[in-house]
PDB file of C-alpha atoms in Angstrom:
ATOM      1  CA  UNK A  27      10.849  -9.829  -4.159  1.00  0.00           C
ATOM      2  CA  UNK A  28       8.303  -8.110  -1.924  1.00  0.00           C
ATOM      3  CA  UNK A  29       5.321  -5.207  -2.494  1.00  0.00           C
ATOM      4  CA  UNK A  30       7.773  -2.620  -2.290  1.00  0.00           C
ATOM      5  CA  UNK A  31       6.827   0.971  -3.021  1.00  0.00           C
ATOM      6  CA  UNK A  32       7.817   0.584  -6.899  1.00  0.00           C
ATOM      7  CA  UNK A  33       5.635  -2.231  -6.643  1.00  0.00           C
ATOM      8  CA  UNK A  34       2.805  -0.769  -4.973  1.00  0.00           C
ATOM      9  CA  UNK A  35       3.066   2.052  -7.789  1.00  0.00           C
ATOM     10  CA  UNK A  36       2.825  -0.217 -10.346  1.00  0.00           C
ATOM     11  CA  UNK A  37       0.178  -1.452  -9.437  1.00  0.00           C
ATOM     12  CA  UNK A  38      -1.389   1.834  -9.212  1.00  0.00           C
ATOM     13  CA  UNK A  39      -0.841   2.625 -12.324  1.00  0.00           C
ATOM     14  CA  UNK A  40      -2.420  -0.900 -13.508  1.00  0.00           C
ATOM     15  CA  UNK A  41      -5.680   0.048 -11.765  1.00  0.00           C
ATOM     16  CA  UNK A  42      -5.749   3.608 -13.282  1.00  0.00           C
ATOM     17  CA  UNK A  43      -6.097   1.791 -16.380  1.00  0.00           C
ATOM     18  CA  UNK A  44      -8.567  -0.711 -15.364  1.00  0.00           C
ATOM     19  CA  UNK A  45      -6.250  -3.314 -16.583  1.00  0.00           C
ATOM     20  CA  UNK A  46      -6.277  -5.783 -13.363  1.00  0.00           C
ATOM     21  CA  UNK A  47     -10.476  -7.189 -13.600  1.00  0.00           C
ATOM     22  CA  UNK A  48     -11.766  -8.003 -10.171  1.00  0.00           C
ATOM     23  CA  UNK A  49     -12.135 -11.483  -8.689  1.00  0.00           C
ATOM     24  CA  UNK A  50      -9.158 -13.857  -7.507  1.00  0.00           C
ATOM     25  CA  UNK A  51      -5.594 -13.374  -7.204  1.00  0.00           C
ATOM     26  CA  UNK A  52      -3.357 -16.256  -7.499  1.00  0.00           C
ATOM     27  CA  UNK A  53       0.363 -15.372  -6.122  1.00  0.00           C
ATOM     28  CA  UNK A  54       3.112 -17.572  -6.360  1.00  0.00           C
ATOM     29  CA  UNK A  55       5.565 -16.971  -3.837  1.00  0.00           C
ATOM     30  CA  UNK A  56       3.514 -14.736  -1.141  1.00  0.00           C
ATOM     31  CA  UNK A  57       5.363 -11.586  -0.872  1.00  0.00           C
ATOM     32  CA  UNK A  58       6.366  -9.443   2.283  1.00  0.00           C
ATOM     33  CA  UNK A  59       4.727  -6.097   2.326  1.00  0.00           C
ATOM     34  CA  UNK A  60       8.189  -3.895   2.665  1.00  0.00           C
ATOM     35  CA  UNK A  61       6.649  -0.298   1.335  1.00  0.00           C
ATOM     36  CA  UNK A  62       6.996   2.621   3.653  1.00  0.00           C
ATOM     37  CA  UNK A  63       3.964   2.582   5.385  1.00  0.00           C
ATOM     38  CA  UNK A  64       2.960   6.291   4.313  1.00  0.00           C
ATOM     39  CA  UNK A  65       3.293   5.054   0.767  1.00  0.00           C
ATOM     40  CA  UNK A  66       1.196   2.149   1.793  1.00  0.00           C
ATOM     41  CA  UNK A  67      -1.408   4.810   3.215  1.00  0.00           C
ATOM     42  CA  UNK A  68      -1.240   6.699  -0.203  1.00  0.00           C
ATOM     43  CA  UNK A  69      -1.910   3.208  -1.906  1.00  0.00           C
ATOM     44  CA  UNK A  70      -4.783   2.440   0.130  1.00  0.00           C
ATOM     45  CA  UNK A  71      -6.367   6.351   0.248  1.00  0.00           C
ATOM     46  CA  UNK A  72      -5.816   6.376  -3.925  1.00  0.00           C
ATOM     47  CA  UNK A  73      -7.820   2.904  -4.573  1.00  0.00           C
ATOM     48  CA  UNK A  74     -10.285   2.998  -1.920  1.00  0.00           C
ATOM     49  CA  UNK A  75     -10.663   6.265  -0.056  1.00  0.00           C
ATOM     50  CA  UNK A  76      -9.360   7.873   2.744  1.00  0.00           C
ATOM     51  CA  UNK A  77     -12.243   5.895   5.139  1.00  0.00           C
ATOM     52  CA  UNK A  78     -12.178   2.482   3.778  1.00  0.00           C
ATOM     53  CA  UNK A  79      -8.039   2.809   3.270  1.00  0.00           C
ATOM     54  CA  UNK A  80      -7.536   3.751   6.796  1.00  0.00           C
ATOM     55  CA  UNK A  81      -9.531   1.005   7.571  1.00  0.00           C
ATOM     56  CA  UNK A  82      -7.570  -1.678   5.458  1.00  0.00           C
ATOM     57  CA  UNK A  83      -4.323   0.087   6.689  1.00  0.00           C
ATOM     58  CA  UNK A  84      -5.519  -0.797  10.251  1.00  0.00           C
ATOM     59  CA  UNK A  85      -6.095  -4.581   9.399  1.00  0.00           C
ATOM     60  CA  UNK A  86      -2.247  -4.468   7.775  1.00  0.00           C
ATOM     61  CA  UNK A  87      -0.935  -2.917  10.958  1.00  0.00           C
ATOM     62  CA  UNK A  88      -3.137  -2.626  14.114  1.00  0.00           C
ATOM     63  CA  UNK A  89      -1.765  -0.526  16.779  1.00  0.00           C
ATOM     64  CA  UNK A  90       2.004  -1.700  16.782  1.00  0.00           C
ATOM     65  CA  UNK A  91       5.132   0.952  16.559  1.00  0.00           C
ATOM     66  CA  UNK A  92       5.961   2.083  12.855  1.00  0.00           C
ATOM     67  CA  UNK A  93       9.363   0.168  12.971  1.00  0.00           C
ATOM     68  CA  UNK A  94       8.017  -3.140  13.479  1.00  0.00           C
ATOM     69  CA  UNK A  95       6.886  -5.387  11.160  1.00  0.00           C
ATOM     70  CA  UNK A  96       3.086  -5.835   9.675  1.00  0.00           C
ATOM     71  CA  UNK A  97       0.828  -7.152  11.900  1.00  0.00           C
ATOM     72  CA  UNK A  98      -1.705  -8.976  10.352  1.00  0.00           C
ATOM     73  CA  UNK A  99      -0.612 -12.669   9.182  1.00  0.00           C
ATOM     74  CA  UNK A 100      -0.971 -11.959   5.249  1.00  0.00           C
ATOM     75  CA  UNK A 101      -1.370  -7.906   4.727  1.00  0.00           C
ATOM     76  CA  UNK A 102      -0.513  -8.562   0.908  1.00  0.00           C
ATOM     77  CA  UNK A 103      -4.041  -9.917   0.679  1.00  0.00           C
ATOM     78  CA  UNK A 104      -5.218  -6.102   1.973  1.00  0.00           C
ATOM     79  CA  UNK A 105      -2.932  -4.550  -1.413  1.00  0.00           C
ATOM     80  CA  UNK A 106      -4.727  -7.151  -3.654  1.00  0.00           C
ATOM     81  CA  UNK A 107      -7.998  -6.473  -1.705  1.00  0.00           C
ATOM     82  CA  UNK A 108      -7.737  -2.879  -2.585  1.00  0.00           C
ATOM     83  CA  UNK A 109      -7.551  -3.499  -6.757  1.00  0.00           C
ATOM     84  CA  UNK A 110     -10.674  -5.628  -6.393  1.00  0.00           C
ATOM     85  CA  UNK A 111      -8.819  -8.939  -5.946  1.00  0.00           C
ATOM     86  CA  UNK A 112     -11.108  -9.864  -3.275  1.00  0.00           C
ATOM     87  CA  UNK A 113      -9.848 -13.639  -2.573  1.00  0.00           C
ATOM     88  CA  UNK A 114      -6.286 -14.700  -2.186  1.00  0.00           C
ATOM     89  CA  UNK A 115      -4.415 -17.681  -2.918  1.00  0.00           C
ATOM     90  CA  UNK A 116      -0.934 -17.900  -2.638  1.00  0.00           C
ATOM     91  CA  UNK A 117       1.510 -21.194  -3.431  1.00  0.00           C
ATOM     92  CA  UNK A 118       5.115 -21.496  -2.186  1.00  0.00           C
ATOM     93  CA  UNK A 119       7.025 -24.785  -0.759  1.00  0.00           C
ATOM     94  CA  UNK A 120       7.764 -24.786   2.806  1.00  0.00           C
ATOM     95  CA  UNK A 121       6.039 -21.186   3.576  1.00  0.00           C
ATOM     96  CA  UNK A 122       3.365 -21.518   6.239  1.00  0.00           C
ATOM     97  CA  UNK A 123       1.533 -18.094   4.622  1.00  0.00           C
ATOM     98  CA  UNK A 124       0.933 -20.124   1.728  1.00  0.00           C
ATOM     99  CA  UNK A 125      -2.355 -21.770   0.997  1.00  0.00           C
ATOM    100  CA  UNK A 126      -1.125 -24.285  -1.215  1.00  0.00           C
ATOM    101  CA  UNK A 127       2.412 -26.021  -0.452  1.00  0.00           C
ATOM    102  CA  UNK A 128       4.224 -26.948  -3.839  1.00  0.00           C
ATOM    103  CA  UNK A 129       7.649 -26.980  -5.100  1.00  0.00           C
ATOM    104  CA  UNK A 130       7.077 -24.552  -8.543  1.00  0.00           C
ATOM    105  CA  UNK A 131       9.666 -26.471 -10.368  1.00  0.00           C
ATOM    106  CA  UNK A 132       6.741 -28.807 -11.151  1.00  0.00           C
ATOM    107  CA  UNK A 133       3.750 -27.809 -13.042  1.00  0.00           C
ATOM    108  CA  UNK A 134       0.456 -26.711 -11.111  1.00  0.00           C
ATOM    109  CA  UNK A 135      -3.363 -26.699 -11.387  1.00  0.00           C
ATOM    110  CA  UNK A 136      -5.100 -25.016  -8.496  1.00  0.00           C
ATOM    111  CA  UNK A 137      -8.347 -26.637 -10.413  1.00  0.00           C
ATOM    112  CA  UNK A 138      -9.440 -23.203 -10.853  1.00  0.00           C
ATOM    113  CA  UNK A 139      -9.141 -20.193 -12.742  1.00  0.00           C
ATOM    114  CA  UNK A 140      -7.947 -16.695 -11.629  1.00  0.00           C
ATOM    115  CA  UNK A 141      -8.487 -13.190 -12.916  1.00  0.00           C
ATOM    116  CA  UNK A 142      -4.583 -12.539 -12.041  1.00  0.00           C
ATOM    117  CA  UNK A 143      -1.484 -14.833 -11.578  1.00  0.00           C
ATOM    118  CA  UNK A 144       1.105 -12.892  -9.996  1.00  0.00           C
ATOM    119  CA  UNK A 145       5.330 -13.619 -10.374  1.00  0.00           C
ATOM    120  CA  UNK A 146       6.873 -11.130  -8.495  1.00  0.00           C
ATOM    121  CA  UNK A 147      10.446 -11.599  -7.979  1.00  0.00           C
ATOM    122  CA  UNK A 148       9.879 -15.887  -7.636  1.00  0.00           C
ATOM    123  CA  UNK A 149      10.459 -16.787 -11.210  1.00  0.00           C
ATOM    124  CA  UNK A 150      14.242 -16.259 -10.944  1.00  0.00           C
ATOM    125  CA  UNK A 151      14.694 -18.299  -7.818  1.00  0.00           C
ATOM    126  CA  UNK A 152      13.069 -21.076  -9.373  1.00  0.00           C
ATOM    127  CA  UNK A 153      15.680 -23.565 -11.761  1.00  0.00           C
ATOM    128  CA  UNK A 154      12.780 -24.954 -13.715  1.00  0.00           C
ATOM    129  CA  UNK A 155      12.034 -21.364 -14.506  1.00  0.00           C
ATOM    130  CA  UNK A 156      10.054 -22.217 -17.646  1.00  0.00           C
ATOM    131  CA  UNK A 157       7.813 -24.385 -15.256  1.00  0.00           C
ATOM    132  CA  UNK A 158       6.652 -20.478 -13.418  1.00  0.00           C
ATOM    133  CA  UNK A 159       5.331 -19.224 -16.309  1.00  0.00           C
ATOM    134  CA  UNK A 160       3.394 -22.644 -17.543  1.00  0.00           C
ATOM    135  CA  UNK A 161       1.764 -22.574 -14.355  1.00  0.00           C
ATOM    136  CA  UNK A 162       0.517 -19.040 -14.272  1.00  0.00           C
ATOM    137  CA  UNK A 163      -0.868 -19.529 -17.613  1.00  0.00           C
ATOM    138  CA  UNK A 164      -2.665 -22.292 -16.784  1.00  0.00           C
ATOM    139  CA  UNK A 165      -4.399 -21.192 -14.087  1.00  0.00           C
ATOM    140  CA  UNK A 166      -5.297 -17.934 -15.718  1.00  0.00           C
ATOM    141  CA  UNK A 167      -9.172 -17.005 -16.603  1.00  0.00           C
ATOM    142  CA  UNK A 168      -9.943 -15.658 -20.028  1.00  0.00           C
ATOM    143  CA  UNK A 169      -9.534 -11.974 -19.878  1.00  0.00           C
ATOM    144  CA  UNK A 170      -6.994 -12.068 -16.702  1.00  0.00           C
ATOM    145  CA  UNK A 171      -3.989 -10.849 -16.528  1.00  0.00           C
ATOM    146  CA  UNK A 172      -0.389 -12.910 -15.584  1.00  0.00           C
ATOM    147  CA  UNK A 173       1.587 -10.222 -13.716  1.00  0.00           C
ATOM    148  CA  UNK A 174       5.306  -9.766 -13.931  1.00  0.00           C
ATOM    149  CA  UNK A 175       7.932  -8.119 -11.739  1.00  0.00           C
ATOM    150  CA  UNK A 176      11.374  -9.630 -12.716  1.00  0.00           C
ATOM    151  CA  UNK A 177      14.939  -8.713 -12.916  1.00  0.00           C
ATOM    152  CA  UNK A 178      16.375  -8.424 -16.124  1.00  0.00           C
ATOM    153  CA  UNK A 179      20.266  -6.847 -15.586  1.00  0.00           C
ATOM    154  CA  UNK A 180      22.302  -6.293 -12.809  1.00  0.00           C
ATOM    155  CA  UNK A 181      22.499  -8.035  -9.356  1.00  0.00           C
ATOM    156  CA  UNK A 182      24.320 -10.887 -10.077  1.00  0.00           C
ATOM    157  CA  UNK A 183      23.564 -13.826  -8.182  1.00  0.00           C
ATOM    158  CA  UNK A 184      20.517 -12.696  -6.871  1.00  0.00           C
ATOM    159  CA  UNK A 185      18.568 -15.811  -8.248  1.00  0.00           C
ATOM    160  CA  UNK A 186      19.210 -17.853 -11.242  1.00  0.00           C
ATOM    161  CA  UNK A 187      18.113 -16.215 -14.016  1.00  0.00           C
ATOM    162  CA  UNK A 188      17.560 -12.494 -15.274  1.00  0.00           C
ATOM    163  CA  UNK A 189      14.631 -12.488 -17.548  1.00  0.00           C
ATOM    164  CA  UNK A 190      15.106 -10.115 -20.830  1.00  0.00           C
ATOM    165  CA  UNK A 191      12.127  -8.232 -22.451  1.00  0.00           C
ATOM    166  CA  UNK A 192      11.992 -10.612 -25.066  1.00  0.00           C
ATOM    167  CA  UNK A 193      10.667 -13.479 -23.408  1.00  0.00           C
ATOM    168  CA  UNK A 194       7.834 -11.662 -22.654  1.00  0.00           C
ATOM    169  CA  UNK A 195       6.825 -10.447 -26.463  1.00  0.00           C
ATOM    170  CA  UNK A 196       7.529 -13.996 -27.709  1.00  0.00           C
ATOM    171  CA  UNK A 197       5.461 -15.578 -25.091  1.00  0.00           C
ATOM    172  CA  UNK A 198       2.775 -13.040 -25.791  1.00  0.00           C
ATOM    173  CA  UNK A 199       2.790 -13.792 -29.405  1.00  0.00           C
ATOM    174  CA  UNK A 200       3.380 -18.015 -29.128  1.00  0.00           C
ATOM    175  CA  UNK A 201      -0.365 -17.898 -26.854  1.00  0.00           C
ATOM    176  CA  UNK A 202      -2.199 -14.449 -28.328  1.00  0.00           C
ATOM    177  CA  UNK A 203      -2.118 -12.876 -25.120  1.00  0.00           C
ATOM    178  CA  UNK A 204      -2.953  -9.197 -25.141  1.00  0.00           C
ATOM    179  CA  UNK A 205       0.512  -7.060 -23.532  1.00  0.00           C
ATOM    180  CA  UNK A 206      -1.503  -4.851 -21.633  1.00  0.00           C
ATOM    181  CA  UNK A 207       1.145  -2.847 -19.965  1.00  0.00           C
ATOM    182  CA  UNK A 208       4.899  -3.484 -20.762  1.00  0.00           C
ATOM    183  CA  UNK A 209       7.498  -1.445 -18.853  1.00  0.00           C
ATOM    184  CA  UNK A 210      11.226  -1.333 -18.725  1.00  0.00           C
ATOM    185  CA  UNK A 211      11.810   0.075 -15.146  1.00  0.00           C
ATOM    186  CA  UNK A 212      15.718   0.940 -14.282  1.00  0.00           C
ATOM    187  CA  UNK A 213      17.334   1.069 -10.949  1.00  0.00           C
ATOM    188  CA  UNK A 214      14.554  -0.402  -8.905  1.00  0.00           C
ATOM    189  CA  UNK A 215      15.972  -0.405  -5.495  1.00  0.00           C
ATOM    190  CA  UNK A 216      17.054   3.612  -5.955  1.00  0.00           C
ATOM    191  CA  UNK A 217      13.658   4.232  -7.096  1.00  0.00           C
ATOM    192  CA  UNK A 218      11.728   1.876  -4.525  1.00  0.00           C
ATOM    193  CA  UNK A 219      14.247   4.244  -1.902  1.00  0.00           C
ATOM    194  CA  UNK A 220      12.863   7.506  -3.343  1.00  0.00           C
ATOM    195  CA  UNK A 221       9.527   6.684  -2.851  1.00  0.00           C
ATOM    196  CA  UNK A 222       9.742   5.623   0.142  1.00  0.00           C
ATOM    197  CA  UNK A 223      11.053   9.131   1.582  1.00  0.00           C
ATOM    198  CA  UNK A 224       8.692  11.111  -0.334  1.00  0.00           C
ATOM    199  CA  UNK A 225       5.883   8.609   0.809  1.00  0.00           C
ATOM    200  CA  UNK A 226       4.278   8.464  -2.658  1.00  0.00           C
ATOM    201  CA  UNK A 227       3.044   5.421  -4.539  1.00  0.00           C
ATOM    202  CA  UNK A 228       2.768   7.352  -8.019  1.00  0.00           C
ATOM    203  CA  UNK A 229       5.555   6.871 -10.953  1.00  0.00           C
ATOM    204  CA  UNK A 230       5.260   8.260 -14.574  1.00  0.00           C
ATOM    205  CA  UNK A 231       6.120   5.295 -15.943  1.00  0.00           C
ATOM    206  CA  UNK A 232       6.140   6.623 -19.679  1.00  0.00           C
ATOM    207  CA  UNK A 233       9.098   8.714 -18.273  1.00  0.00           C
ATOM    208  CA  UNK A 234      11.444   5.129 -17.944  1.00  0.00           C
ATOM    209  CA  UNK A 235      15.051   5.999 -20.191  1.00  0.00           C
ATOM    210  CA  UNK A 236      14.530   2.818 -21.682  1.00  0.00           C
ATOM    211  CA  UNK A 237      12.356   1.860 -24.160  1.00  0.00           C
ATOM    212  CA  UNK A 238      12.789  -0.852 -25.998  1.00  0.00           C
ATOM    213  CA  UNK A 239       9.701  -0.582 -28.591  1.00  0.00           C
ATOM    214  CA  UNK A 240      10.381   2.729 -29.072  1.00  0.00           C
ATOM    215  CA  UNK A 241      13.371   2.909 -31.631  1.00  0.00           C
ATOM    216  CA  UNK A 242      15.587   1.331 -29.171  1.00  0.00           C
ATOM    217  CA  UNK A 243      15.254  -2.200 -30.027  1.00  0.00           C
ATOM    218  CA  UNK A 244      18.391  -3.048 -32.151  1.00  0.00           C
ATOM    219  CA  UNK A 245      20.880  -0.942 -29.682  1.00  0.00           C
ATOM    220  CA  UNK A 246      18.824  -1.977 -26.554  1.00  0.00           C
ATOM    221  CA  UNK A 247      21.889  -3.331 -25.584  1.00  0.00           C
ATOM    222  CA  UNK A 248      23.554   0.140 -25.340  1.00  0.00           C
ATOM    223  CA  UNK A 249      20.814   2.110 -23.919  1.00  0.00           C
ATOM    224  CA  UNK A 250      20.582  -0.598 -21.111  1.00  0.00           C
ATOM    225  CA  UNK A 251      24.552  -0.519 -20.378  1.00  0.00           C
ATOM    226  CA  UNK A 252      24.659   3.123 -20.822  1.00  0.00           C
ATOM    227  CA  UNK A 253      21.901   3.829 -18.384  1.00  0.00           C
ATOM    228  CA  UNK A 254      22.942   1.728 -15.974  1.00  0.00           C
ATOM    229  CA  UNK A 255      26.699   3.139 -15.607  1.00  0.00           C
ATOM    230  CA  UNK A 256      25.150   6.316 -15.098  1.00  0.00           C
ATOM    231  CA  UNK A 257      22.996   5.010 -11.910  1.00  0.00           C
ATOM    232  CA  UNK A 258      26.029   3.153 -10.973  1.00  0.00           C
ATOM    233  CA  UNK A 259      28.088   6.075 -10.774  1.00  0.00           C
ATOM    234  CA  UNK A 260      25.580   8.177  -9.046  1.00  0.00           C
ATOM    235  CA  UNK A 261      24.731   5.532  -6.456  1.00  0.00           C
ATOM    236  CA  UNK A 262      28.561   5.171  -6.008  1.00  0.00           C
ATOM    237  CA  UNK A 263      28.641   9.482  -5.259  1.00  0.00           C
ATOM    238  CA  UNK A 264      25.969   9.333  -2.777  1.00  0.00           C
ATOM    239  CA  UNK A 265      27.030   6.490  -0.828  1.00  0.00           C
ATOM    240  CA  UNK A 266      28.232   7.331   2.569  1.00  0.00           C
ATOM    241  CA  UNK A 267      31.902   7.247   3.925  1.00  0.00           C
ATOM    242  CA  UNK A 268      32.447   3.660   4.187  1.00  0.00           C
ATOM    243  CA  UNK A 269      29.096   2.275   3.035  1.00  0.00           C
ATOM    244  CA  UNK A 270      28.398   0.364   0.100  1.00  0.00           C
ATOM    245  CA  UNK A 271      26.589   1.804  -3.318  1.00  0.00           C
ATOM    246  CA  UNK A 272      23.076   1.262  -3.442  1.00  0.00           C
ATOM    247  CA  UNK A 273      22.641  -1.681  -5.682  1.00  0.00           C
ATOM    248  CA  UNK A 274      21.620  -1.244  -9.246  1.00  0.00           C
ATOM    249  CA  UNK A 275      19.001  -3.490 -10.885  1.00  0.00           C
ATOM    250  CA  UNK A 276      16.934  -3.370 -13.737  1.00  0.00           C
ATOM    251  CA  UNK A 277      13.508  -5.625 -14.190  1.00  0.00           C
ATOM    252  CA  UNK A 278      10.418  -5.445 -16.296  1.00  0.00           C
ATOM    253  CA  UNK A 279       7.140  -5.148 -14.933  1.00  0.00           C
ATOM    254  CA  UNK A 280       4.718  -6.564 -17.477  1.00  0.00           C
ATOM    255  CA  UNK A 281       0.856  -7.199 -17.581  1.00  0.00           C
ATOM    256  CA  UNK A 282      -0.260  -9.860 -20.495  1.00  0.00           C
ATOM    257  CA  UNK A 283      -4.108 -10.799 -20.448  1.00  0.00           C
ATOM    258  CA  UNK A 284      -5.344 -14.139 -21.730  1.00  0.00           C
ATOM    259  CA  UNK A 285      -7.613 -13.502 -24.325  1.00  0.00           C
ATOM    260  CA  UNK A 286     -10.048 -15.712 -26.256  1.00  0.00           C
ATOM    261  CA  UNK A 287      -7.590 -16.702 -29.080  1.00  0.00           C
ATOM    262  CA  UNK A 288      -5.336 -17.730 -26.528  1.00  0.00           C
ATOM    263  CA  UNK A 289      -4.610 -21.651 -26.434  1.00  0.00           C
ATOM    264  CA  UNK A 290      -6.190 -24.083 -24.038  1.00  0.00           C
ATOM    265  CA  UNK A 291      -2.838 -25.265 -23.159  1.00  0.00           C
ATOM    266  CA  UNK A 292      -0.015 -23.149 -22.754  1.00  0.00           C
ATOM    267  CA  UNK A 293       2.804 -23.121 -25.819  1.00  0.00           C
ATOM    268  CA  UNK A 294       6.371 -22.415 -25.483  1.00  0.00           C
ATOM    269  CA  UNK A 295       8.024 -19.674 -27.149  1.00  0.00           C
ATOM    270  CA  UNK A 296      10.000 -19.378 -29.781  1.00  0.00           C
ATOM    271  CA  UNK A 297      12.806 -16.545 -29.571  1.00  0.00           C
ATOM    272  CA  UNK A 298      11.940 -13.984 -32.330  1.00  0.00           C
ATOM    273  CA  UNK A 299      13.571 -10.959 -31.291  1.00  0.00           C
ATOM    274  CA  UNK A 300      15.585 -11.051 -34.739  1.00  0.00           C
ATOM    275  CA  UNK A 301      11.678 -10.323 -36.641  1.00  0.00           C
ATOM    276  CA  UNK A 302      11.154  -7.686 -34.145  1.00  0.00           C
ATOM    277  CA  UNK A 303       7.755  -7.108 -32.008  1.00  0.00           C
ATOM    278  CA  UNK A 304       5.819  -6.789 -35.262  1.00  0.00           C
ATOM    279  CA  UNK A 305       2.938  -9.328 -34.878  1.00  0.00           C
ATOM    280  CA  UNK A 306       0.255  -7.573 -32.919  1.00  0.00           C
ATOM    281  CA  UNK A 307      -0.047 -10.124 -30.492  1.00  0.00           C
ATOM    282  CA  UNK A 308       3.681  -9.095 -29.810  1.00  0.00           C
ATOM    283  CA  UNK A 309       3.312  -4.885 -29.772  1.00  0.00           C
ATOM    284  CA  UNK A 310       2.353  -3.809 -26.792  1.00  0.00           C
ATOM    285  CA  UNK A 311       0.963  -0.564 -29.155  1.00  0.00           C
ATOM    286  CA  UNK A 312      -1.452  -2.613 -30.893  1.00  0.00           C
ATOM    287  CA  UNK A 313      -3.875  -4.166 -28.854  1.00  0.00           C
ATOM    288  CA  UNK A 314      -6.632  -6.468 -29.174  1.00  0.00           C
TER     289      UNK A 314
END
C-alpha cells in the first residue's frame, strides 16, 4: 500500500495522542506518497505549522505541475519527518529507494533499534508472512511502536493473505506489548477517495461501524459482512455508466508498543480468540 490520505489521517490521529515517540523509523516496503496533495498540505500545516509544512511540502514536490508525480526521491521520509521520525530506513528486495536490500521472507536485524517499525500494506505480499512481523519486533526499541496498515476482508487476490483482528490481540498478549491504538477501518479506498476531494487528513476514527471490542466480538462476523454489503451496494449506485464499483476493502490499522515486559526475542502467538481479549496485555481498553 502507499501513504494515502486514510493513511496520512491515521497517522494524525497517532500523533494527537502522542503515541508515535520521536527518533527512527524503520519501514519495510518504502511506500509511494499517493495522498492528494492538499491533504498532504493539511498533514504537514497540522504537525508542523503552516511555515515549516510549506517548507517540507516544497522538499516533497518542488515546483513541478500538481498532476505529476512527487519530486523528491523519498518524500515518505518528509510524512515521517513531520511526527518526529527524524531518520529513515526503509528495507525492500529489488527497490532502489530502499536502504537496505532484503527479501522479508527471511528474518532481519538492522543491528539497531527503532522507535517505530512500520507494515503498511507489505505484510500480505509477503508468503513467509509470519517472518514480517518477527522482524519488526525485533528491531523495535523499548517503548516503540510496530505500526500496522493491513487488509483484513475484501479484495481478493490482492496479496496473499488478509490479516484478521485477532492476530493482532494474540500477538499483543504472547510478547506484553501495549495496543496503543486498535482500529477496524471499513471501505478504505471509498474513504481514502473522500478525503481526497475534501482535502482533509482528519477521520473520527471512534465513529468506524465496526467494533470488535465493543460487544461485537462473537457476531463480528455479521457486523463485518453486513457492513460491507452495504458499501458494496452503494459503491455499485454511484459508479458511472459503464465503469466499475469502487472496490471495497476492509483493514486494521493498529499501533502496539514494546514495553519492558516484553520478551527479548519475539514469541509466536497462540490463537485465543475463543477466551476473548480479556488479558490486559490483549484489551486495547486497559493499558499499561
Amino acid at each position: 500500500m502507499a501513504l494515502g490520505a486514510i493513511t496520512l489521517a491515521w497517522l494524525d490521529h497517532l500523533a494527537e495522542r502522542s503515541i508515535i515517540p520521536p527518533g527512527a523509523v524503520l519501514e519495510l516496503g518504502p511506500q509511494d506518497v499517493t495522498a492528494a496533495r492538499p491533504v498532504v498540505t493539511s498533514f504537514l500545516n497540522r504537525r508542523l505549522g503552516p511555515d515549516e509544512g510549506a517548507s517540507a511540502f516544497q522538499r516533497m514536490y518542488g515546483d513541478i505541475p500538481s498532476d505529476l508525480p512527487q519530486f523528491a526521491e523519498r518524500p515518505q521520509a518528509e510524512i515521517y519527518r513531520s511526527l518526529g521520525l527524524t531518520e529513515y530506513v526503509s528495507v525492500d528486495l529489488g527497490d532502489s529507494r530502499a536502504d537496505v536490500n532484503h527479501d522479508l521472507n527471511y528474518p532481519l536485524d538492522v543491528g539497531r533499534r527503532f522507535q517505530a517499525v512500520t507494515n503498511f500494506g507489505t505484510g500480505e505480499h509477503i508468503f513467509n508472512v509470519s517472518t514480517v512481523f518477527e522482524t519488526q519486533y525485533r528491531n523495535l526499541a523499548v517503548g516503540g511502536v510496530a505500526l500496522f496498515y493491513l487488509p483484513t476482508f475484501g479484495h481478493i487476490n490482492h496479496g496473499f493473505y488478509n490479516i484478521h483482528p485477532t492476530l493482532f490481540t494474540d500477538l499483543a498478549a504472547a510478547n506484553n506489548m501495549e495496543i496503543a491504538d486498535f482500529r477496524y477501518v471499513d471501505d478504505v479506498v471509498g474513504r481514502t477517495y473522500g478525503l481526497d476531494d475534501e482535502g482533509s487528513c482528519q477521520v473520527d476514527f471512534d465513529t468506524m461501524p465496526v467494533k470488535p471490542f465493543e460487544g461485537q466480538l462473537w457476531i463480528l462476523w455479521m457486523y463485518v459482512s453486513m457492513n460491507f454489503l452495504r458499501n458494496t451496494a452503494k459503491h455499485m449506485k454511484n459508479a458511472p455508466p459503464g465503469k466499475p464499483p469502487t472496490c471495497v476493502l476492509d483493514c486494521c490499522m493498529v499501533a502496539l508498543r514494546r514495553t519492558d515486559a516484553s520478551p527479548a526475542e519475539f514469541r509466536t502467538p497462540q490463537q485465543n480468540i475463543y477466551v476473548g481479549p480479556t488479558a490486559p496485555a490483549a484489551n486495547p481498553r486497559q493499558r499499561a
